[in-house]
Amino acid sequence: MVRVRIPSTKASPEQVLDLIKIIKKNTGSIYAMRDEIHSYLLKKSTRGKRNAYNSVYAITFPTLRRLGLIDDKGPDVRLSHDGEILLKIYNDEGELEYKKAFGKILLRVDYEKAHVVKCLLSLRKGAVSIEKLSDLLRKEGVDTNPADDRLLRWLRYLKFVKFIESADSNIKVNHFRIKGIKEGKAKVKYNKFINVVIEEYNKIRIRNRGNIYVKIPELEHNVCNRLFRFNFTTYDFRTYLKKLKSGKFKNMKFIFSRPGAREENGITIDGVYYYYISIYR
Protein backbone atom coordinates (compact mmCIF):
# COMPACT_ATOMS: atom_id res chain seq x y z
CA MET A 1 0.00 0.00 0.00
CA VAL A 2 1.22 3.48 -0.90
CA ARG A 3 1.08 5.49 2.31
CA VAL A 4 0.11 9.14 2.31
CA ARG A 5 0.93 11.95 4.71
CA ILE A 6 -1.40 14.57 6.10
CA PRO A 7 -0.71 17.98 4.47
CA SER A 8 1.65 20.18 6.46
CA THR A 9 -0.13 23.35 7.63
CA LYS A 10 2.35 25.50 9.55
CA ALA A 11 0.25 28.66 9.49
CA SER A 12 -2.49 28.51 12.11
CA PRO A 13 -6.17 28.47 11.05
CA GLU A 14 -6.72 31.73 12.92
CA GLN A 15 -4.17 33.40 10.61
CA VAL A 16 -5.61 32.22 7.29
CA LEU A 17 -8.14 35.03 6.85
CA ASP A 18 -5.56 37.75 7.52
CA LEU A 19 -3.06 36.09 5.18
CA ILE A 20 -5.49 35.85 2.27
CA LYS A 21 -6.41 39.50 2.86
CA ILE A 22 -2.73 40.42 2.57
CA ILE A 23 -2.35 38.40 -0.63
CA LYS A 24 -5.46 39.96 -2.16
CA LYS A 25 -4.29 43.46 -1.24
CA ASN A 26 -0.81 42.97 -2.69
CA THR A 27 -1.57 40.87 -5.79
CA GLY A 28 0.81 41.98 -8.52
CA SER A 29 3.44 43.22 -6.05
CA ILE A 30 5.27 40.20 -4.67
CA TYR A 31 7.79 42.26 -2.71
CA ALA A 32 5.11 44.24 -0.87
CA MET A 33 3.24 40.98 -0.27
CA ARG A 34 6.29 39.28 1.22
CA ASP A 35 7.09 42.27 3.45
CA GLU A 36 3.56 42.49 4.81
CA ILE A 37 3.33 38.73 5.43
CA HIS A 38 6.60 38.82 7.35
CA SER A 39 5.51 41.86 9.37
CA TYR A 40 2.19 40.20 10.20
CA LEU A 41 3.70 36.89 11.33
CA LEU A 42 6.39 38.74 13.28
CA LYS A 43 3.68 40.43 15.34
CA LYS A 44 2.01 37.05 15.91
CA SER A 45 5.25 35.32 16.95
CA THR A 46 5.54 34.51 20.65
CA ARG A 47 9.33 34.57 20.30
CA GLY A 48 9.36 38.10 18.96
CA LYS A 49 11.38 37.15 15.90
CA ARG A 50 10.71 35.48 12.59
CA ASN A 51 12.88 34.80 9.55
CA ALA A 52 11.49 36.75 6.59
CA TYR A 53 12.11 34.00 4.02
CA ASN A 54 10.61 31.28 6.22
CA SER A 55 7.56 33.41 7.00
CA VAL A 56 6.67 33.49 3.32
CA TYR A 57 8.13 30.39 1.68
CA ALA A 58 8.10 27.86 4.52
CA ILE A 59 4.90 28.86 6.31
CA THR A 60 2.43 31.02 4.40
CA PHE A 61 2.63 29.97 0.76
CA PRO A 62 2.94 26.19 1.40
CA THR A 63 0.03 26.20 3.86
CA LEU A 64 -2.30 28.18 1.60
CA ARG A 65 -1.26 26.14 -1.45
CA ARG A 66 -2.05 22.86 0.32
CA LEU A 67 -5.43 24.24 1.33
CA GLY A 68 -6.07 25.23 -2.29
CA LEU A 69 -6.40 28.93 -1.44
CA ILE A 70 -3.67 30.37 -3.67
CA ASP A 71 -2.29 29.94 -7.17
CA ASP A 72 1.48 30.38 -7.04
CA LYS A 73 2.75 28.66 -10.14
CA GLY A 74 5.08 31.16 -11.74
CA PRO A 75 6.28 34.54 -10.46
CA ASP A 76 2.85 35.86 -9.45
CA VAL A 77 0.96 34.77 -6.36
CA ARG A 78 -2.78 35.34 -6.20
CA LEU A 79 -5.83 33.90 -4.51
CA SER A 80 -7.36 30.81 -6.08
CA HIS A 81 -11.08 30.52 -6.74
CA ASP A 82 -11.66 29.13 -3.23
CA GLY A 83 -9.48 31.83 -1.70
CA GLU A 84 -11.55 34.51 -3.42
CA ILE A 85 -14.78 32.83 -2.31
CA LEU A 86 -13.66 32.71 1.33
CA LEU A 87 -12.80 36.40 1.32
CA LYS A 88 -16.05 37.29 -0.44
CA ILE A 89 -18.15 35.33 2.04
CA TYR A 90 -16.38 36.91 5.01
CA ASN A 91 -16.89 40.42 3.62
CA ASP A 92 -20.53 39.82 2.62
CA GLU A 93 -21.81 37.50 5.34
CA GLY A 94 -19.42 37.62 8.30
CA GLU A 95 -17.35 35.20 10.35
CA LEU A 96 -19.96 32.50 10.93
CA GLU A 97 -20.56 31.89 7.22
CA TYR A 98 -16.82 32.22 6.57
CA LYS A 99 -16.15 29.30 8.91
CA LYS A 100 -18.84 27.21 7.22
CA ALA A 101 -17.28 27.86 3.81
CA PHE A 102 -13.83 27.14 5.22
CA GLY A 103 -15.23 23.86 6.53
CA LYS A 104 -16.26 22.89 2.98
CA ILE A 105 -12.77 23.58 1.71
CA LEU A 106 -11.20 21.57 4.53
CA LEU A 107 -13.55 18.67 3.73
CA ARG A 108 -12.29 18.57 0.16
CA VAL A 109 -8.64 18.60 1.22
CA ASP A 110 -9.30 16.08 3.98
CA TYR A 111 -11.11 13.59 1.73
CA GLU A 112 -8.35 13.75 -0.87
CA LYS A 113 -5.23 13.98 1.27
CA ALA A 114 -5.75 13.54 5.02
CA HIS A 115 -8.67 11.11 5.65
CA VAL A 116 -9.08 12.36 9.24
CA VAL A 117 -12.76 13.32 8.91
CA LYS A 118 -13.55 9.96 7.31
CA CYS A 119 -12.05 8.18 10.31
CA LEU A 120 -13.80 10.47 12.78
CA LEU A 121 -17.17 9.87 11.13
CA SER A 122 -16.66 6.11 11.41
CA LEU A 123 -16.76 6.47 15.19
CA ARG A 124 -19.86 6.48 17.31
CA LYS A 125 -20.74 9.50 19.39
CA GLY A 126 -18.35 10.23 22.21
CA ALA A 127 -14.68 11.00 22.59
CA VAL A 128 -11.78 9.24 20.91
CA SER A 129 -8.14 9.31 21.96
CA ILE A 130 -5.42 10.59 19.66
CA GLU A 131 -3.89 7.11 19.85
CA LYS A 132 -7.09 5.46 18.59
CA LEU A 133 -7.45 8.02 15.81
CA SER A 134 -3.88 7.50 14.63
CA ASP A 135 -4.49 3.73 14.58
CA LEU A 136 -7.55 4.24 12.35
CA LEU A 137 -5.59 6.54 10.06
CA ARG A 138 -2.79 4.02 9.64
CA LYS A 139 -5.37 1.42 8.60
CA GLU A 140 -6.48 3.93 5.92
CA GLY A 141 -2.92 4.13 4.61
CA VAL A 142 -1.94 7.39 6.33
CA ASP A 143 1.61 7.61 7.65
CA THR A 144 1.07 9.15 11.09
CA ASN A 145 1.35 8.64 14.85
CA PRO A 146 -0.04 10.28 18.01
CA ALA A 147 2.87 12.77 18.13
CA ASP A 148 2.77 13.62 14.41
CA ASP A 149 2.93 17.41 14.10
CA ARG A 150 0.96 17.27 10.84
CA LEU A 151 -1.90 15.43 12.51
CA LEU A 152 -1.96 17.76 15.52
CA ARG A 153 -1.97 20.86 13.31
CA TRP A 154 -4.71 19.40 11.11
CA LEU A 155 -6.85 18.73 14.16
CA ARG A 156 -6.43 22.39 15.07
CA TYR A 157 -7.96 23.29 11.71
CA LEU A 158 -10.86 20.90 12.25
CA LYS A 159 -11.44 22.43 15.67
CA PHE A 160 -11.42 25.93 14.16
CA VAL A 161 -14.38 25.07 11.89
CA LYS A 162 -16.06 23.18 14.77
CA PHE A 163 -15.77 19.68 13.30
CA ILE A 164 -14.31 18.59 16.62
CA GLU A 165 -14.70 20.07 20.09
CA SER A 166 -11.26 19.27 21.42
CA ALA A 167 -7.87 18.74 19.81
CA ASP A 168 -6.17 17.60 23.00
CA SER A 169 -5.58 13.99 24.03
CA ASN A 170 -9.30 13.22 23.65
CA ILE A 171 -11.31 14.33 20.63
CA LYS A 172 -15.07 14.74 20.55
CA VAL A 173 -16.54 14.61 17.06
CA ASN A 174 -19.25 17.11 16.13
CA HIS A 175 -21.22 14.81 13.82
CA PHE A 176 -24.04 17.34 13.49
CA ARG A 177 -21.71 20.09 12.25
CA ILE A 178 -19.95 17.88 9.71
CA LYS A 179 -23.22 16.42 8.43
CA GLY A 180 -24.73 19.90 8.13
CA ILE A 181 -21.88 21.13 5.94
CA LYS A 182 -21.73 17.93 3.88
CA GLU A 183 -25.45 17.96 3.18
CA GLY A 184 -25.88 21.71 2.91
CA LYS A 185 -26.93 22.60 -0.61
CA ALA A 186 -25.05 25.10 -2.72
CA LYS A 187 -27.00 28.08 -4.06
CA VAL A 188 -26.93 26.55 -7.54
CA LYS A 189 -29.63 24.18 -8.76
CA TYR A 190 -28.32 20.91 -10.11
CA ASN A 191 -29.82 21.43 -13.58
CA LYS A 192 -28.07 24.79 -13.84
CA PHE A 193 -24.80 23.15 -12.82
CA ILE A 194 -25.17 20.51 -15.54
CA ASN A 195 -25.89 23.16 -18.16
CA VAL A 196 -22.78 25.13 -17.20
CA VAL A 197 -20.66 21.95 -17.20
CA ILE A 198 -21.81 21.09 -20.73
CA GLU A 199 -21.25 24.65 -21.98
CA GLU A 200 -17.76 24.91 -20.51
CA TYR A 201 -16.85 21.39 -21.65
CA ASN A 202 -17.74 22.33 -25.22
CA LYS A 203 -15.70 25.55 -25.03
CA ILE A 204 -12.64 23.66 -23.81
CA ARG A 205 -13.13 20.95 -26.42
CA ILE A 206 -13.19 23.56 -29.21
CA ARG A 207 -9.99 25.13 -27.88
CA ASN A 208 -8.44 21.65 -27.79
CA ARG A 209 -9.26 21.06 -31.48
CA GLY A 210 -12.08 18.64 -30.81
CA ASN A 211 -10.34 16.44 -28.24
CA ILE A 212 -13.17 14.79 -26.31
CA TYR A 213 -11.05 14.23 -23.19
CA VAL A 214 -11.20 17.36 -21.02
CA LYS A 215 -9.13 17.71 -17.86
CA ILE A 216 -11.33 17.80 -14.78
CA PRO A 217 -9.25 20.54 -13.05
CA GLU A 218 -9.62 22.77 -16.13
CA LEU A 219 -13.36 22.17 -16.26
CA GLU A 220 -13.59 22.82 -12.53
CA HIS A 221 -11.79 26.16 -12.90
CA ASN A 222 -14.11 27.33 -15.68
CA VAL A 223 -17.34 26.16 -14.07
CA CYS A 224 -16.48 27.62 -10.66
CA ASN A 225 -15.60 30.95 -12.26
CA ARG A 226 -18.97 31.00 -14.02
CA LEU A 227 -20.72 30.32 -10.72
CA PHE A 228 -18.56 32.59 -8.57
CA ARG A 229 -21.42 34.95 -7.64
CA PHE A 230 -23.22 31.99 -6.04
CA ASN A 231 -20.22 31.31 -3.74
CA PHE A 232 -19.77 27.98 -5.54
CA THR A 233 -16.61 26.33 -4.18
CA THR A 234 -14.51 23.52 -5.64
CA TYR A 235 -16.03 21.31 -2.93
CA ASP A 236 -19.49 22.04 -4.36
CA PHE A 237 -18.21 21.31 -7.88
CA ARG A 238 -16.80 17.94 -6.89
CA THR A 239 -19.85 16.99 -4.85
CA TYR A 240 -22.11 17.73 -7.82
CA LEU A 241 -19.74 16.17 -10.35
CA LYS A 242 -19.70 12.84 -8.53
CA LYS A 243 -23.44 12.54 -9.14
CA LEU A 244 -22.79 12.62 -12.89
CA LYS A 245 -20.87 9.35 -12.60
CA SER A 246 -24.05 7.46 -11.82
CA GLY A 247 -26.01 7.91 -15.03
CA LYS A 248 -27.35 10.02 -17.88
CA PHE A 249 -28.69 13.55 -17.60
CA LYS A 250 -30.60 15.40 -20.31
CA ASN A 251 -29.79 12.54 -22.72
CA MET A 252 -26.10 13.17 -22.12
CA LYS A 253 -23.67 10.53 -20.89
CA PHE A 254 -20.69 11.54 -18.76
CA ILE A 255 -17.62 9.31 -18.96
CA PHE A 256 -14.78 9.62 -16.46
CA SER A 257 -11.29 8.45 -17.45
CA ARG A 258 -8.15 7.69 -15.50
CA PRO A 259 -4.81 9.36 -16.33
CA GLY A 260 -1.92 7.46 -17.86
CA ALA A 261 0.28 8.74 -15.04
CA ARG A 262 -0.65 10.37 -11.75
CA GLU A 263 -1.80 13.95 -12.35
CA GLU A 264 -2.64 16.48 -9.64
CA ASN A 265 -6.15 17.66 -8.72
CA GLY A 266 -8.13 14.83 -10.26
CA ILE A 267 -11.14 13.39 -8.46
CA THR A 268 -11.57 10.11 -6.57
CA ILE A 269 -14.94 8.39 -6.91
CA ASP A 270 -15.59 5.06 -5.18
CA GLY A 271 -11.86 4.61 -4.67
CA VAL A 272 -10.92 5.22 -8.33
CA TYR A 273 -8.89 8.28 -9.35
CA TYR A 274 -10.08 10.12 -12.49
CA TYR A 275 -8.52 13.03 -14.33
CA TYR A 276 -10.52 13.37 -17.57
CA ILE A 277 -14.18 13.67 -18.46
CA SER A 278 -15.93 13.26 -21.81
CA ILE A 279 -19.58 13.93 -22.66
CA TYR A 280 -21.67 12.07 -25.24
CA ARG A 281 -25.23 12.33 -26.50
mmCIF file of C-alpha atoms in Angstrom, residues 49-211:
data_model
loop_
_atom_site.group_PDB
_atom_site.id
_atom_site.type_symbol
_atom_site.label_atom_id
_atom_site.label_comp_id
_atom_site.label_asym_id
_atom_site.label_seq_id
_atom_site.Cartn_x
_atom_site.Cartn_y
_atom_site.Cartn_z
ATOM 1 C CA LYS A 49 11.380 37.151 15.900
ATOM 2 C CA ARG A 50 10.713 35.481 12.587
ATOM 3 C CA ASN A 51 12.885 34.804 9.554
ATOM 4 C CA ALA A 52 11.486 36.752 6.587
ATOM 5 C CA TYR A 53 12.106 34.000 4.022
ATOM 6 C CA ASN A 54 10.613 31.276 6.221
ATOM 7 C CA SER A 55 7.556 33.411 7.000
ATOM 8 C CA VAL A 56 6.674 33.494 3.320
ATOM 9 C CA TYR A 57 8.131 30.395 1.681
ATOM 10 C CA ALA A 58 8.101 27.858 4.522
ATOM 11 C CA ILE A 59 4.899 28.856 6.310
ATOM 12 C CA THR A 60 2.429 31.024 4.399
ATOM 13 C CA PHE A 61 2.632 29.970 0.757
ATOM 14 C CA PRO A 62 2.942 26.194 1.405
ATOM 15 C CA THR A 63 0.032 26.201 3.863
ATOM 16 C CA LEU A 64 -2.297 28.176 1.603
ATOM 17 C CA ARG A 65 -1.263 26.136 -1.449
ATOM 18 C CA ARG A 66 -2.053 22.860 0.320
ATOM 19 C CA LEU A 67 -5.427 24.240 1.329
ATOM 20 C CA GLY A 68 -6.065 25.227 -2.290
ATOM 21 C CA LEU A 69 -6.405 28.927 -1.442
ATOM 22 C CA ILE A 70 -3.668 30.374 -3.673
ATOM 23 C CA ASP A 71 -2.286 29.941 -7.169
ATOM 24 C CA ASP A 72 1.478 30.382 -7.040
ATOM 25 C CA LYS A 73 2.749 28.656 -10.144
ATOM 26 C CA GLY A 74 5.081 31.163 -11.735
ATOM 27 C CA PRO A 75 6.280 34.539 -10.459
ATOM 28 C CA ASP A 76 2.855 35.864 -9.447
ATOM 29 C CA VAL A 77 0.955 34.769 -6.359
ATOM 30 C CA ARG A 78 -2.780 35.340 -6.198
ATOM 31 C CA LEU A 79 -5.827 33.901 -4.505
ATOM 32 C CA SER A 80 -7.361 30.811 -6.080
ATOM 33 C CA HIS A 81 -11.080 30.525 -6.736
ATOM 34 C CA ASP A 82 -11.658 29.131 -3.232
ATOM 35 C CA GLY A 83 -9.480 31.834 -1.699
ATOM 36 C CA GLU A 84 -11.551 34.508 -3.424
ATOM 37 C CA ILE A 85 -14.784 32.825 -2.311
ATOM 38 C CA LEU A 86 -13.658 32.714 1.332
ATOM 39 C CA LEU A 87 -12.797 36.396 1.317
ATOM 40 C CA LYS A 88 -16.054 37.294 -0.442
ATOM 41 C CA ILE A 89 -18.154 35.334 2.044
ATOM 42 C CA TYR A 90 -16.378 36.912 5.011
ATOM 43 C CA ASN A 91 -16.890 40.418 3.621
ATOM 44 C CA ASP A 92 -20.527 39.817 2.617
ATOM 45 C CA GLU A 93 -21.810 37.504 5.344
ATOM 46 C CA GLY A 94 -19.417 37.616 8.302
ATOM 47 C CA GLU A 95 -17.347 35.199 10.347
ATOM 48 C CA LEU A 96 -19.964 32.501 10.933
ATOM 49 C CA GLU A 97 -20.556 31.886 7.223
ATOM 50 C CA TYR A 98 -16.819 32.217 6.573
ATOM 51 C CA LYS A 99 -16.148 29.304 8.911
ATOM 52 C CA LYS A 100 -18.843 27.209 7.224
ATOM 53 C CA ALA A 101 -17.281 27.860 3.809
ATOM 54 C CA PHE A 102 -13.826 27.141 5.215
ATOM 55 C CA GLY A 103 -15.228 23.856 6.526
ATOM 56 C CA LYS A 104 -16.264 22.889 2.978
ATOM 57 C CA ILE A 105 -12.770 23.582 1.709
ATOM 58 C CA LEU A 106 -11.201 21.573 4.532
ATOM 59 C CA LEU A 107 -13.551 18.674 3.733
ATOM 60 C CA ARG A 108 -12.295 18.572 0.162
ATOM 61 C CA VAL A 109 -8.640 18.600 1.224
ATOM 62 C CA ASP A 110 -9.302 16.079 3.978
ATOM 63 C CA TYR A 111 -11.107 13.592 1.734
ATOM 64 C CA GLU A 112 -8.351 13.750 -0.872
ATOM 65 C CA LYS A 113 -5.229 13.983 1.266
ATOM 66 C CA ALA A 114 -5.753 13.537 5.023
ATOM 67 C CA HIS A 115 -8.670 11.115 5.648
ATOM 68 C CA VAL A 116 -9.081 12.359 9.235
ATOM 69 C CA VAL A 117 -12.756 13.321 8.907
ATOM 70 C CA LYS A 118 -13.550 9.957 7.311
ATOM 71 C CA CYS A 119 -12.045 8.176 10.313
ATOM 72 C CA LEU A 120 -13.796 10.474 12.780
ATOM 73 C CA LEU A 121 -17.168 9.870 11.128
ATOM 74 C CA SER A 122 -16.664 6.115 11.413
ATOM 75 C CA LEU A 123 -16.763 6.473 15.194
ATOM 76 C CA ARG A 124 -19.861 6.479 17.314
ATOM 77 C CA LYS A 125 -20.739 9.500 19.392
ATOM 78 C CA GLY A 126 -18.347 10.230 22.209
ATOM 79 C CA ALA A 127 -14.679 11.004 22.588
ATOM 80 C CA VAL A 128 -11.781 9.242 20.913
ATOM 81 C CA SER A 129 -8.143 9.312 21.956
ATOM 82 C CA ILE A 130 -5.424 10.585 19.660
ATOM 83 C CA GLU A 131 -3.888 7.108 19.847
ATOM 84 C CA LYS A 132 -7.086 5.458 18.595
ATOM 85 C CA LEU A 133 -7.447 8.019 15.815
ATOM 86 C CA SER A 134 -3.875 7.503 14.627
ATOM 87 C CA ASP A 135 -4.488 3.729 14.576
ATOM 88 C CA LEU A 136 -7.546 4.243 12.355
ATOM 89 C CA LEU A 137 -5.590 6.543 10.059
ATOM 90 C CA ARG A 138 -2.787 4.019 9.640
ATOM 91 C CA LYS A 139 -5.371 1.421 8.600
ATOM 92 C CA GLU A 140 -6.479 3.931 5.921
ATOM 93 C CA GLY A 141 -2.915 4.126 4.613
ATOM 94 C CA VAL A 142 -1.943 7.390 6.329
ATOM 95 C CA ASP A 143 1.608 7.612 7.651
ATOM 96 C CA THR A 144 1.066 9.154 11.088
ATOM 97 C CA ASN A 145 1.348 8.638 14.847
ATOM 98 C CA PRO A 146 -0.035 10.285 18.012
ATOM 99 C CA ALA A 147 2.868 12.769 18.132
ATOM 100 C CA ASP A 148 2.769 13.623 14.414
ATOM 101 C CA ASP A 149 2.934 17.409 14.102
ATOM 102 C CA ARG A 150 0.964 17.273 10.843
ATOM 103 C CA LEU A 151 -1.901 15.429 12.511
ATOM 104 C CA LEU A 152 -1.955 17.756 15.518
ATOM 105 C CA ARG A 153 -1.971 20.857 13.314
ATOM 106 C CA TRP A 154 -4.711 19.397 11.114
ATOM 107 C CA LEU A 155 -6.846 18.729 14.165
ATOM 108 C CA ARG A 156 -6.430 22.392 15.074
ATOM 109 C CA TYR A 157 -7.964 23.292 11.707
ATOM 110 C CA LEU A 158 -10.855 20.899 12.251
ATOM 111 C CA LYS A 159 -11.438 22.432 15.672
ATOM 112 C CA PHE A 160 -11.421 25.933 14.163
ATOM 113 C CA VAL A 161 -14.379 25.066 11.893
ATOM 114 C CA LYS A 162 -16.065 23.184 14.766
ATOM 115 C CA PHE A 163 -15.769 19.682 13.298
ATOM 116 C CA ILE A 164 -14.306 18.593 16.622
ATOM 117 C CA GLU A 165 -14.696 20.070 20.086
ATOM 118 C CA SER A 166 -11.258 19.269 21.419
ATOM 119 C CA ALA A 167 -7.867 18.738 19.814
ATOM 120 C CA ASP A 168 -6.167 17.600 23.002
ATOM 121 C CA SER A 169 -5.584 13.995 24.027
ATOM 122 C CA ASN A 170 -9.298 13.218 23.646
ATOM 123 C CA ILE A 171 -11.307 14.335 20.627
ATOM 124 C CA LYS A 172 -15.074 14.744 20.549
ATOM 125 C CA VAL A 173 -16.542 14.612 17.059
ATOM 126 C CA ASN A 174 -19.247 17.112 16.127
ATOM 127 C CA HIS A 175 -21.221 14.814 13.819
ATOM 128 C CA PHE A 176 -24.042 17.343 13.486
ATOM 129 C CA ARG A 177 -21.713 20.093 12.249
ATOM 130 C CA ILE A 178 -19.949 17.882 9.706
ATOM 131 C CA LYS A 179 -23.223 16.421 8.431
ATOM 132 C CA GLY A 180 -24.729 19.899 8.127
ATOM 133 C CA ILE A 181 -21.884 21.132 5.942
ATOM 134 C CA LYS A 182 -21.725 17.930 3.877
ATOM 135 C CA GLU A 183 -25.455 17.955 3.180
ATOM 136 C CA GLY A 184 -25.879 21.706 2.909
ATOM 137 C CA LYS A 185 -26.928 22.597 -0.607
ATOM 138 C CA ALA A 186 -25.053 25.103 -2.718
ATOM 139 C CA LYS A 187 -26.996 28.076 -4.056
ATOM 140 C CA VAL A 188 -26.930 26.553 -7.542
ATOM 141 C CA LYS A 189 -29.634 24.184 -8.763
ATOM 142 C CA TYR A 190 -28.320 20.910 -10.106
ATOM 143 C CA ASN A 191 -29.816 21.434 -13.575
ATOM 144 C CA LYS A 192 -28.066 24.788 -13.840
ATOM 145 C CA PHE A 193 -24.798 23.147 -12.820
ATOM 146 C CA ILE A 194 -25.173 20.507 -15.544
ATOM 147 C CA ASN A 195 -25.893 23.162 -18.162
ATOM 148 C CA VAL A 196 -22.783 25.128 -17.197
ATOM 149 C CA VAL A 197 -20.661 21.949 -17.197
ATOM 150 C CA ILE A 198 -21.808 21.095 -20.729
ATOM 151 C CA GLU A 199 -21.246 24.649 -21.983
ATOM 152 C CA GLU A 200 -17.756 24.914 -20.506
ATOM 153 C CA TYR A 201 -16.853 21.390 -21.645
ATOM 154 C CA ASN A 202 -17.741 22.335 -25.224
ATOM 155 C CA LYS A 203 -15.702 25.550 -25.034
ATOM 156 C CA ILE A 204 -12.644 23.664 -23.807
ATOM 157 C CA ARG A 205 -13.134 20.953 -26.419
ATOM 158 C CA ILE A 206 -13.194 23.565 -29.214
ATOM 159 C CA ARG A 207 -9.985 25.128 -27.884
ATOM 160 C CA ASN A 208 -8.444 21.654 -27.791
ATOM 161 C CA ARG A 209 -9.262 21.057 -31.481
ATOM 162 C CA GLY A 210 -12.080 18.644 -30.810
ATOM 163 C CA ASN A 211 -10.336 16.438 -28.242
#
